[in-house]
Coordinates of N, CA and C and ligand atoms in Angstrom, one line a residue:
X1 N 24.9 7.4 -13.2 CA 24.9 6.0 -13.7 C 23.6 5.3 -13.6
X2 N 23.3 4.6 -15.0 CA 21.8 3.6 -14.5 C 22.4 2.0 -14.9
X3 N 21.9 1.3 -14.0 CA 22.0 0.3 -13.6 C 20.9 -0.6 -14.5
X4 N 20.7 -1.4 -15.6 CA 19.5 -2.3 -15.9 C 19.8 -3.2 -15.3
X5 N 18.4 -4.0 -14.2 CA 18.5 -5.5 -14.2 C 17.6 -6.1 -14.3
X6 N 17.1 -7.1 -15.6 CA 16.0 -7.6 -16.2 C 16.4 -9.0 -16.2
X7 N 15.3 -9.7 -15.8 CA 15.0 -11.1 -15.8 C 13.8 -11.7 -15.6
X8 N 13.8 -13.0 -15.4 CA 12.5 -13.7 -15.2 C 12.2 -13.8 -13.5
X9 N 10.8 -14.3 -13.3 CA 10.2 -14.0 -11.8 C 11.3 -14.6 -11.1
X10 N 11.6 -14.4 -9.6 CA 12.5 -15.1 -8.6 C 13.6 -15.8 -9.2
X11 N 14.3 -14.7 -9.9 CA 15.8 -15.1 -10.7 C 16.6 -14.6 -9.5
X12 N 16.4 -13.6 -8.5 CA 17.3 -12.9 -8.2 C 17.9 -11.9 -7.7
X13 N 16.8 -10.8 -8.9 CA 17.5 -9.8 -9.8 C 17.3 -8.4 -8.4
X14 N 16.0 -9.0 -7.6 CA 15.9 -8.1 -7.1 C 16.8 -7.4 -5.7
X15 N 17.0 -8.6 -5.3 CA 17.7 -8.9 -4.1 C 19.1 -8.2 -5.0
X16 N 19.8 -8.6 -5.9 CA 20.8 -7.6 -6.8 C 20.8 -6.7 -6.7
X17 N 19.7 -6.1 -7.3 CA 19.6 -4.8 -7.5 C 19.7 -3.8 -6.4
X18 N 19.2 -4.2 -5.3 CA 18.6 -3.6 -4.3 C 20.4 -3.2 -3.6
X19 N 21.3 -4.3 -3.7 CA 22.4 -4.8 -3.2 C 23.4 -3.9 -3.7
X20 N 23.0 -3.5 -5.4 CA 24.3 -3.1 -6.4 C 23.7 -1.6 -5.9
X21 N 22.6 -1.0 -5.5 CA 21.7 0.1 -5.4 C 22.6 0.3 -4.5
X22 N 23.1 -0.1 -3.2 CA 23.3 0.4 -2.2 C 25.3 0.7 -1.9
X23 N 25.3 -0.7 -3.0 CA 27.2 -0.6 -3.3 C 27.3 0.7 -4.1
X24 N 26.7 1.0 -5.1 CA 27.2 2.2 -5.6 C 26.5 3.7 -5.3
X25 N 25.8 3.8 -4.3 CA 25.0 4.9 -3.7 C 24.3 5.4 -4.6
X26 N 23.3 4.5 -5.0 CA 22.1 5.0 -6.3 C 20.9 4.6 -5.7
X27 N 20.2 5.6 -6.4 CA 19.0 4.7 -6.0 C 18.1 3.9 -6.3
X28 N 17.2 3.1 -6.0 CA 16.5 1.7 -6.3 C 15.2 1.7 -6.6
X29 N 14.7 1.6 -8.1 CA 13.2 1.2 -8.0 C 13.2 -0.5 -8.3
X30 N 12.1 -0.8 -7.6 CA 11.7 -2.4 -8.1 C 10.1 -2.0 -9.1
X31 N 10.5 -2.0 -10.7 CA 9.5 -1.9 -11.5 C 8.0 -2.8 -11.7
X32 N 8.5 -4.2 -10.4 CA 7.6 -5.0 -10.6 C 6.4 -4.4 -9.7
X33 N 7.1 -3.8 -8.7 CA 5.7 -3.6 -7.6 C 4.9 -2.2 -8.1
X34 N 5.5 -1.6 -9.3 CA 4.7 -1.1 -10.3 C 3.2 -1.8 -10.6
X35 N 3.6 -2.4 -11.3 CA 2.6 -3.2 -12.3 C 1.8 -4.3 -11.0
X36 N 2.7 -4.5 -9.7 CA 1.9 -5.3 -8.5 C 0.6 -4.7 -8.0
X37 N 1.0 -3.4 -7.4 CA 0.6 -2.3 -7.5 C -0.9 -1.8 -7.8
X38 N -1.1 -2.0 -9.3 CA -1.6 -1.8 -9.9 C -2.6 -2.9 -10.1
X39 N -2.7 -4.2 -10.0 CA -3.0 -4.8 -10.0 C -3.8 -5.3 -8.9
X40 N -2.7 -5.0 -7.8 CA -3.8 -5.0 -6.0 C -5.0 -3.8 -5.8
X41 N -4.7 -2.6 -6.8 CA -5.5 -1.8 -6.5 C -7.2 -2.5 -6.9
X42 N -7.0 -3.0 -8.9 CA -7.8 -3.3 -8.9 C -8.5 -4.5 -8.5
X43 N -8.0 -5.3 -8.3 CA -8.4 -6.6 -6.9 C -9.1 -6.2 -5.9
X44 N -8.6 -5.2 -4.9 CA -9.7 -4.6 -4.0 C -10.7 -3.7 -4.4
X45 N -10.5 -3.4 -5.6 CA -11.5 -2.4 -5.7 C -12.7 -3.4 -6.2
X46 N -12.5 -5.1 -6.1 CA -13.4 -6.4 -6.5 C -13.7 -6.5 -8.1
X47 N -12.4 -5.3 -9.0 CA -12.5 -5.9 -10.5 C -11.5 -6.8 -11.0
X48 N -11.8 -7.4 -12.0 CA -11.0 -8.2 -12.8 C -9.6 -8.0 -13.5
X49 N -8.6 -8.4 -13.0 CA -7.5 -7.5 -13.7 C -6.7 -7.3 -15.2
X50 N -8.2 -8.4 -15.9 CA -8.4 -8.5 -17.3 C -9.4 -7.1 -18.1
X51 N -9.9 -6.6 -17.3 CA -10.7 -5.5 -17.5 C -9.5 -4.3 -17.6
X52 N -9.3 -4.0 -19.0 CA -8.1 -3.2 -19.5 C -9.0 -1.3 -18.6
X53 N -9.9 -1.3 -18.8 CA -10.1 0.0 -18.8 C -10.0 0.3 -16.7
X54 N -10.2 -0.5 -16.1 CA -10.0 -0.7 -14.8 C -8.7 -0.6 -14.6
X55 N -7.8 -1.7 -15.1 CA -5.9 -1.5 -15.0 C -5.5 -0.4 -15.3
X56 N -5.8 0.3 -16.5 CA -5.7 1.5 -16.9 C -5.8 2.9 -15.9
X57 N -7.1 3.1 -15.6 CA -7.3 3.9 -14.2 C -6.9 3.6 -13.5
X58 N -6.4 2.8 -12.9 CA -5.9 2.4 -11.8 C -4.1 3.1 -11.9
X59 N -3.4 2.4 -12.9 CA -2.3 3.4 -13.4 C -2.2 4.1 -13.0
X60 N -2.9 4.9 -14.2 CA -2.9 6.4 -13.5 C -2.9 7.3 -12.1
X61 N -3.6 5.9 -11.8 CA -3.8 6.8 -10.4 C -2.7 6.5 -9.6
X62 N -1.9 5.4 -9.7 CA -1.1 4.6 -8.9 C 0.0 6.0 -8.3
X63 N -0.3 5.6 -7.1 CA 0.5 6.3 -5.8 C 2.2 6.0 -5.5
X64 N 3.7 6.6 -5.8 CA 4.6 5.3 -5.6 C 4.4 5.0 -3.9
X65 N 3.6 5.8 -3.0 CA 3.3 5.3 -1.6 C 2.7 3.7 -1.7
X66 N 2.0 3.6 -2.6 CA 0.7 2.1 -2.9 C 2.1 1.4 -3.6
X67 N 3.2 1.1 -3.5 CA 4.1 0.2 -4.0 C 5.2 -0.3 -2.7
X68 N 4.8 0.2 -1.1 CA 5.2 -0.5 -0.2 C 4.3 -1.4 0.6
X69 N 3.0 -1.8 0.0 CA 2.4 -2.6 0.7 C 2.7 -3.7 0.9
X70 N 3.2 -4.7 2.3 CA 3.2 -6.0 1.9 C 2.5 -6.8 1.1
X71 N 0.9 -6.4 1.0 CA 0.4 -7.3 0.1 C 0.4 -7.5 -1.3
X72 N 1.4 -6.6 -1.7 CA 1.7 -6.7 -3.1 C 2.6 -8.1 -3.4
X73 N 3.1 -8.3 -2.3 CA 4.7 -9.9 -2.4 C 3.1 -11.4 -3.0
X74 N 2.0 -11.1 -2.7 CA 1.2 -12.1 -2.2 C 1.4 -12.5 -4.0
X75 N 0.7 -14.5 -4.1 CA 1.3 -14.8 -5.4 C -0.2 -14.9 -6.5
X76 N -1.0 -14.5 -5.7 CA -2.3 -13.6 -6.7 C -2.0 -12.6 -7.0
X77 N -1.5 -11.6 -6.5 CA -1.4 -10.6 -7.4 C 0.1 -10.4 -8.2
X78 N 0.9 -11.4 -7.9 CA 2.1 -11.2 -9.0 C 1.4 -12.0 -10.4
X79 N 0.7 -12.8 -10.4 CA -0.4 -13.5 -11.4 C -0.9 -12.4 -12.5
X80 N -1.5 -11.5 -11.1 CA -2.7 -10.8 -11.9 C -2.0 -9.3 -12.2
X81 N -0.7 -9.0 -11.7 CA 0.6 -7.9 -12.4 C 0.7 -8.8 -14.0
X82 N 1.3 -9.7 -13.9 CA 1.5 -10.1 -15.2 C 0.6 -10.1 -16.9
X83 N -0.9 -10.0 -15.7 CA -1.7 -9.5 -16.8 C -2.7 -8.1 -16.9
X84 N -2.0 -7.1 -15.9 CA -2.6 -5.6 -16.5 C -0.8 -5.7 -17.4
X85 N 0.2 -6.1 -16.8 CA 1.7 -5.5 -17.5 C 1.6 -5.8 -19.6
X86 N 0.5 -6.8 -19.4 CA 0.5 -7.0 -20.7 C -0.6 -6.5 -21.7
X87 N -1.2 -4.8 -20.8 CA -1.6 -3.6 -21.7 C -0.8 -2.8 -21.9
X88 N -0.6 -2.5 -23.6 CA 0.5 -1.6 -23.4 C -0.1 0.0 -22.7
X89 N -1.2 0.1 -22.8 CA -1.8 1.5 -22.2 C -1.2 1.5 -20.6
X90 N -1.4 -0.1 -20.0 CA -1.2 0.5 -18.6 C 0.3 0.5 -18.3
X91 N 1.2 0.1 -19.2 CA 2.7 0.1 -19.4 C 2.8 1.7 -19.9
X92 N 2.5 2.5 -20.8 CA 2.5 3.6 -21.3 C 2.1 4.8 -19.8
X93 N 1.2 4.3 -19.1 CA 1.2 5.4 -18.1 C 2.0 5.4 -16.7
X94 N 2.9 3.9 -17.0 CA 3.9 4.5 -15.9 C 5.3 4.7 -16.4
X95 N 5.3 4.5 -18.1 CA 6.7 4.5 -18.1 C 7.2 5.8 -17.6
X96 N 6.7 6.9 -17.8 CA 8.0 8.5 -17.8 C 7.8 8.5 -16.4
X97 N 7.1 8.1 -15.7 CA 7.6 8.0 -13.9 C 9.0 7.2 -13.8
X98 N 9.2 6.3 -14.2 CA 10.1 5.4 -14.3 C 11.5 6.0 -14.9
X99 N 11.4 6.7 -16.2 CA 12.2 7.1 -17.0 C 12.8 8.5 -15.9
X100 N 11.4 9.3 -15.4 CA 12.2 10.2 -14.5 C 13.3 9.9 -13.0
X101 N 12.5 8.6 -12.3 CA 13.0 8.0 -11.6 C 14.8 7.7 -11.8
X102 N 14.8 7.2 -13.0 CA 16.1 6.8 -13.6 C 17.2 8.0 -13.7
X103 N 16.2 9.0 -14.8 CA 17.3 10.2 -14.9 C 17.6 11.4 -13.4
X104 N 17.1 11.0 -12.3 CA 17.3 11.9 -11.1 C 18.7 11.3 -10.5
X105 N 19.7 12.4 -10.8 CA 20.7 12.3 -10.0 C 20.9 11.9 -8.9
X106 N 22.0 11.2 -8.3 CA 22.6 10.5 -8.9 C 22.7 9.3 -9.7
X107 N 21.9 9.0 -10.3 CA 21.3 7.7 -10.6 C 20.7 6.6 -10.4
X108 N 20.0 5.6 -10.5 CA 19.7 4.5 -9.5 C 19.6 3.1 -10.3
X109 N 19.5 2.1 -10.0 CA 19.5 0.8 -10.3 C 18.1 0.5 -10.7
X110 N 17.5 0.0 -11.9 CA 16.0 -0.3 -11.8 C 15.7 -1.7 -12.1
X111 N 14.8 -2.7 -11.5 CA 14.8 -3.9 -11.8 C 13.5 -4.2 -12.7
X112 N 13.6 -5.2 -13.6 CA 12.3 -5.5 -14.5 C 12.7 -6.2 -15.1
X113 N 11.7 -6.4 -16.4 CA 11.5 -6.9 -17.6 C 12.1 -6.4 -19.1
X114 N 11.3 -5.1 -18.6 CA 12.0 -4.5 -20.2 C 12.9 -2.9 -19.9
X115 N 13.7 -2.6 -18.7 CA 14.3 -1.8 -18.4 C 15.7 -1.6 -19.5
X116 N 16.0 -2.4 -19.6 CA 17.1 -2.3 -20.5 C 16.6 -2.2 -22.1
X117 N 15.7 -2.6 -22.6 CA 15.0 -2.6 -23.7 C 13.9 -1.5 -23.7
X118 N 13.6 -1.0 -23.0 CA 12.4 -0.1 -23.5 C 12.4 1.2 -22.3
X119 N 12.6 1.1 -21.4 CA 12.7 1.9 -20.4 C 13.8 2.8 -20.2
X120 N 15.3 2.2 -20.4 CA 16.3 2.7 -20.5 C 17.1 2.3 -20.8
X121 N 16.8 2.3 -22.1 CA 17.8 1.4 -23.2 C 19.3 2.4 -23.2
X122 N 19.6 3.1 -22.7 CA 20.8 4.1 -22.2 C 21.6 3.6 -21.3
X123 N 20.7 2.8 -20.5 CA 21.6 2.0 -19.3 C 23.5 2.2 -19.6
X124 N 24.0 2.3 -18.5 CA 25.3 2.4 -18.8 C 26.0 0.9 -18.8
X125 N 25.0 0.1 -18.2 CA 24.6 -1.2 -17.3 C 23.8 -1.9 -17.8
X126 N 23.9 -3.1 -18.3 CA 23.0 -4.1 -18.6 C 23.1 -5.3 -17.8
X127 N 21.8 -5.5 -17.2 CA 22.5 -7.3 -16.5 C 21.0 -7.9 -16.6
X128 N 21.3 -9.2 -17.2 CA 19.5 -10.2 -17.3 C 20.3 -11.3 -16.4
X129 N 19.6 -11.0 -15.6 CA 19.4 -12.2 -14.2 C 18.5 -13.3 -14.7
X130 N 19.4 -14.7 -14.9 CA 18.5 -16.4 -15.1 C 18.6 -17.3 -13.6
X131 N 18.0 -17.7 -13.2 CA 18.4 -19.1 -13.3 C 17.4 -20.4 -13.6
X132 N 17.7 -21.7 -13.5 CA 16.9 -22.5 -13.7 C 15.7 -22.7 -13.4
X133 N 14.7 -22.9 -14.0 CA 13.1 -23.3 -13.7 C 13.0 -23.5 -12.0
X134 N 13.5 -24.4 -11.7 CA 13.6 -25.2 -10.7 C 13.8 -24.6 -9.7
X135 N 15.5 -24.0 -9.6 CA 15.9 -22.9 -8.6 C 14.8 -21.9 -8.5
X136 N 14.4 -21.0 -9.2 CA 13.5 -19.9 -9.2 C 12.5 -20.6 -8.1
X137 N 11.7 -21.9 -8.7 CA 10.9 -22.1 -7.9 C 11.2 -22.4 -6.3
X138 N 12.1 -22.8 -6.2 CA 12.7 -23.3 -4.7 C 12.8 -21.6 -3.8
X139 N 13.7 -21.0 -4.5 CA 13.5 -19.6 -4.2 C 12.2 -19.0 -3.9
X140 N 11.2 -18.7 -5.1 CA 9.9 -18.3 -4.5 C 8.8 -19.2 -3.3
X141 N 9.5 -20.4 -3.4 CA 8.9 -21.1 -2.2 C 9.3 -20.4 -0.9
X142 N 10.5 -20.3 -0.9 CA 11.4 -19.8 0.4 C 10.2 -18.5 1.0
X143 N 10.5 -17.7 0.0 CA 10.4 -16.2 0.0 C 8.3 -15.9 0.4
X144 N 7.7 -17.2 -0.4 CA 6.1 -16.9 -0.1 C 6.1 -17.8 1.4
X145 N 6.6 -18.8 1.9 CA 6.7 -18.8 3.1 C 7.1 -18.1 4.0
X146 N 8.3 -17.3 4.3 CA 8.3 -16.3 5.1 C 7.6 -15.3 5.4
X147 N 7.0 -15.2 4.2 CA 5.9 -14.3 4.2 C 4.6 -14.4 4.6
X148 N 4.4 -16.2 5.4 CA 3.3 -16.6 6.0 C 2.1 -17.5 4.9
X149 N 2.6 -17.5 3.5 CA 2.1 -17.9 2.0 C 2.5 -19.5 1.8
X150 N 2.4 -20.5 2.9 CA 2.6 -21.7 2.4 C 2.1 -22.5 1.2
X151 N 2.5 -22.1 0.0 CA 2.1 -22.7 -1.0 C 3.3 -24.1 -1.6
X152 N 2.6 -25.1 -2.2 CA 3.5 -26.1 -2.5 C 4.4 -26.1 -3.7
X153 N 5.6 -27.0 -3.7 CA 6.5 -26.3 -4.8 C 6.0 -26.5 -6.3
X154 N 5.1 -27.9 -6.4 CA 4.6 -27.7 -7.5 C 3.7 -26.9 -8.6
X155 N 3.0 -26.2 -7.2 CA 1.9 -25.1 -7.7 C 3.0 -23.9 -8.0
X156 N 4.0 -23.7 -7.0 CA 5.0 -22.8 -7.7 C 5.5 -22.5 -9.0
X157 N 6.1 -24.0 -9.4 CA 6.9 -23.9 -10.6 C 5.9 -23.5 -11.5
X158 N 4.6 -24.3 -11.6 CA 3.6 -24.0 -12.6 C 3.3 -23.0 -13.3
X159 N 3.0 -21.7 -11.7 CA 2.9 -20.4 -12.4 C 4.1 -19.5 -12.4
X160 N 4.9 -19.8 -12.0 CA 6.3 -19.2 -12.3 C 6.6 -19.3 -14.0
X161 N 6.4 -20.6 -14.4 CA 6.0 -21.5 -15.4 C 5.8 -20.2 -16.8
X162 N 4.4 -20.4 -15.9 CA 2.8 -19.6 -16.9 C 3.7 -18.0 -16.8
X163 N 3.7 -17.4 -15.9 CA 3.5 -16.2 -15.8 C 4.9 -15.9 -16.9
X164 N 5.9 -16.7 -16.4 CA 7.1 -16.5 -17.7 C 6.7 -16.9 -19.0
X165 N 6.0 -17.4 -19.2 CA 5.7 -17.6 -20.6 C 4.6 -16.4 -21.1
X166 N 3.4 -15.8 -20.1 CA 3.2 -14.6 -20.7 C 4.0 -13.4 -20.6
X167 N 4.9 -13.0 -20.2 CA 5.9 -12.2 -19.6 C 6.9 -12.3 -21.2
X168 N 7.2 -12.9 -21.8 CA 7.9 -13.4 -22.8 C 7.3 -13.0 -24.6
X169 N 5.6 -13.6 -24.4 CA 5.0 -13.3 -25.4 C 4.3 -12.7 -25.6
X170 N 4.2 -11.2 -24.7 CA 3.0 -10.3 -25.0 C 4.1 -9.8 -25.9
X171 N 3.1 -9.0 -27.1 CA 3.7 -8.4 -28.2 C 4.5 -6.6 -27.5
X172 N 4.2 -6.1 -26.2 CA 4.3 -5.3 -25.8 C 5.7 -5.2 -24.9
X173 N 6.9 -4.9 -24.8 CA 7.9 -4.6 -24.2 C 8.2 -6.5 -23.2
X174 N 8.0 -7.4 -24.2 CA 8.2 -8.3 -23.4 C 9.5 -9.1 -22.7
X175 N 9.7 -10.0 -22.3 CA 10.9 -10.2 -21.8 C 11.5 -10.7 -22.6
X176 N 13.1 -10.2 -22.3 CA 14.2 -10.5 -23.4 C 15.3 -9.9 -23.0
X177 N 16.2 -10.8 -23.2 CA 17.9 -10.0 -23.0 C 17.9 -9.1 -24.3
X178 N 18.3 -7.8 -23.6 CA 18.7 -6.9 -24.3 C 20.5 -7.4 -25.2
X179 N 20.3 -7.1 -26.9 CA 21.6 -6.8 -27.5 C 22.7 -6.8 -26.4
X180 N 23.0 -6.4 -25.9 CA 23.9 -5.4 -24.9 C 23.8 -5.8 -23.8
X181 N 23.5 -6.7 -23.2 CA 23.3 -6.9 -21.6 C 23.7 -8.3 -21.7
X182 N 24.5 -8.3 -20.5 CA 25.0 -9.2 -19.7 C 24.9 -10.4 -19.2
X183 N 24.6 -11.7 -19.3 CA 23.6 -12.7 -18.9 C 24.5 -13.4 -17.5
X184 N 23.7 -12.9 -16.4 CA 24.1 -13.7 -14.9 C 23.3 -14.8 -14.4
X185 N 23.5 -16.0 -14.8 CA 22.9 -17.3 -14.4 C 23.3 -17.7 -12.9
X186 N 22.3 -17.5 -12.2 CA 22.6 -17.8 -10.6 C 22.3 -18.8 -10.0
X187 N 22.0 -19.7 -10.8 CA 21.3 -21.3 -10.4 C 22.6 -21.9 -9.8
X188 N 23.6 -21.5 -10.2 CA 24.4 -22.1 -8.8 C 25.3 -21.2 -8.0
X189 N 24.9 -20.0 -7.9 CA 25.5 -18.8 -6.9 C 24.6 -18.7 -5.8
X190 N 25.0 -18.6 -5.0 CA 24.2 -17.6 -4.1 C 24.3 -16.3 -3.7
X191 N 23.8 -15.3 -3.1 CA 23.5 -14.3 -3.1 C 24.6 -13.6 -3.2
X192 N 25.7 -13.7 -2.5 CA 26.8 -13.3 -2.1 C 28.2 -13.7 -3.3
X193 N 27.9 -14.5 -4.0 CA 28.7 -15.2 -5.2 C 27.9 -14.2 -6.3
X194 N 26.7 -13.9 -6.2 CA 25.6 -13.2 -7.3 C 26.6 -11.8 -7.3
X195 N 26.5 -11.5 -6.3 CA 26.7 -9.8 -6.0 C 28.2 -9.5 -6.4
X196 N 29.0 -10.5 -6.0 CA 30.5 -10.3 -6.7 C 30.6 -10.2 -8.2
X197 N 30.1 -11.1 -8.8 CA 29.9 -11.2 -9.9 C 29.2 -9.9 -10.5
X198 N 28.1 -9.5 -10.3 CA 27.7 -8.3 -10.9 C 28.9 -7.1 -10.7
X199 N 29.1 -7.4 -9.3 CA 30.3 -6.1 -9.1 C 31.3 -5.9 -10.3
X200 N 31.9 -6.9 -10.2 CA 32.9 -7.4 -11.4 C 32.3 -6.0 -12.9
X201 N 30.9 -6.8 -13.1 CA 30.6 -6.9 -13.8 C 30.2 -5.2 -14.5
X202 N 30.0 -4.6 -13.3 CA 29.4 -3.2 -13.4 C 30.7 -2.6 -13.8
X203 N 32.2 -2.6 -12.7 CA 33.2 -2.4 -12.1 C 33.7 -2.2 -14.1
X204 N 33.9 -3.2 -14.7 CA 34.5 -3.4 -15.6 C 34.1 -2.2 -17.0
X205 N 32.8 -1.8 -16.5 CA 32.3 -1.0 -17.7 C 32.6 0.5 -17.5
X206 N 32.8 0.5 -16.2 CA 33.0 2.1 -15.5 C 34.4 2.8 -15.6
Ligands
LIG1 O1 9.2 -8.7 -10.7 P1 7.8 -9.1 -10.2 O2 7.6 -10.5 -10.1 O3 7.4 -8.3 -9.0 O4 6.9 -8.5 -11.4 C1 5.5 -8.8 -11.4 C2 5.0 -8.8 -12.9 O5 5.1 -7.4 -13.4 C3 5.8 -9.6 -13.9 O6 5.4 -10.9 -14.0 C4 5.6 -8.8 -15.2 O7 4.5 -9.2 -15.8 C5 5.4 -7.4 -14.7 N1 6.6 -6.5 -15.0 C6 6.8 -6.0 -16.2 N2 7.7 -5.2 -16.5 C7 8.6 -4.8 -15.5 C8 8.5 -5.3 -14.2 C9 7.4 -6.2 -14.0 O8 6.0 -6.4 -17.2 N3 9.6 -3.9 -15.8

């Protein structure tokens, strides 16, 4: 069984996924720390992550070891993910990792953007995780302070803001509820109200 769950930044989805990954004994990629990833590489390596031929190699080279670094959560490089994710070349060199990821038995849960749309439009499962502007931001405030990232909630919403509106309009696998997928608005669930609800949700298709 594969699992899609595609939405906008700090909808959710991931904390879901990770959750529905473990309810149904599958296993879990988080497709963002793909493209994070990739993005931290070239940041330390001191290039610009507008520099397509740099995101590019870097791809390629990308380790899935280099996708548990804490410093991938940091909110410069979710910024600077958002803009190698919007080459389709550096999208192109990780998809069949992904696509194999997916097809390895028993199956597993994958979280993203365009997993249900372009990645594995086969999904048995579709779910686009929303919630409100607002919530999202309150959420990623939570989550970059724990992490030692005291940033303010205004500077939050802004690039939460930005980064969904490029995430939306690159002409390349951008974000969108899939035909076929599910829409879970969690702006007034919490985590535990989320996970039922997907359950439901999965439960019903199986
Ligand atoms: O989900 P997360 O916030 O970690 O993703 C970081 C960025 O990676 C997103 O803003 C998006 O631009 C990109 N991304 C993508 N496709 C995916 C997953 C993430 O384009 N499947």
């Amino acid at each position: 069984m594969i699992i899609a769950v595609d939405g906008p930044a700090a909808s959710g989805k991931g904390t879901l996924a990770r959750r529905l990954a473990a309810h149904y004994g599958l296993a879990y990629l988080d497709t963002g720390s793909l493209y994070r990833a990739v993005a931290l590489a070239v940041l330390r390596a001191g290039g610009d992550p507008a520099d397509e031929a740099a995101a590019v190699a870097a791809a390629h080279a990308l380790d899935m070891a280099d996708t548990e670094d804490p410093a991938l959560r940091g909110s410069d490089v979710g910024r600077a993910a958002s803009v190698v994710a919007a080459m389709p070349a550096v999208r192109e060199a990780i998809l069949d990792r992904q696509r194999r990821f997916a097809h390895t038995p028993p199956g597993a849960v994958l979280d993203g953007r365009d997993i249900a749309t372009v990645v594995c439009p086969d999904a048995e499962v579709k779910l686009f995780v929303t919630a409100s502007d607002e919530v999202r931001a309150m959420r990623r405030c939570k989550e970059l302070e724990a992490a030692g990232e005291a940033v303010g909630y205004d500077a939050v919403l802004r690039d939460l803001v930005e980064r969904d509106a490029r995430d939306r309009n690159r002409t390349h696998a951008p974000l969108r509820q899939a035909d076929d997928a599910y829409l879970l608005d969690t702006s007034n669930l919490d985590i535990e109200a989320a996970f039922r609800a997907a359950v439901g949700i999965v439960d019903s298709y199986r």
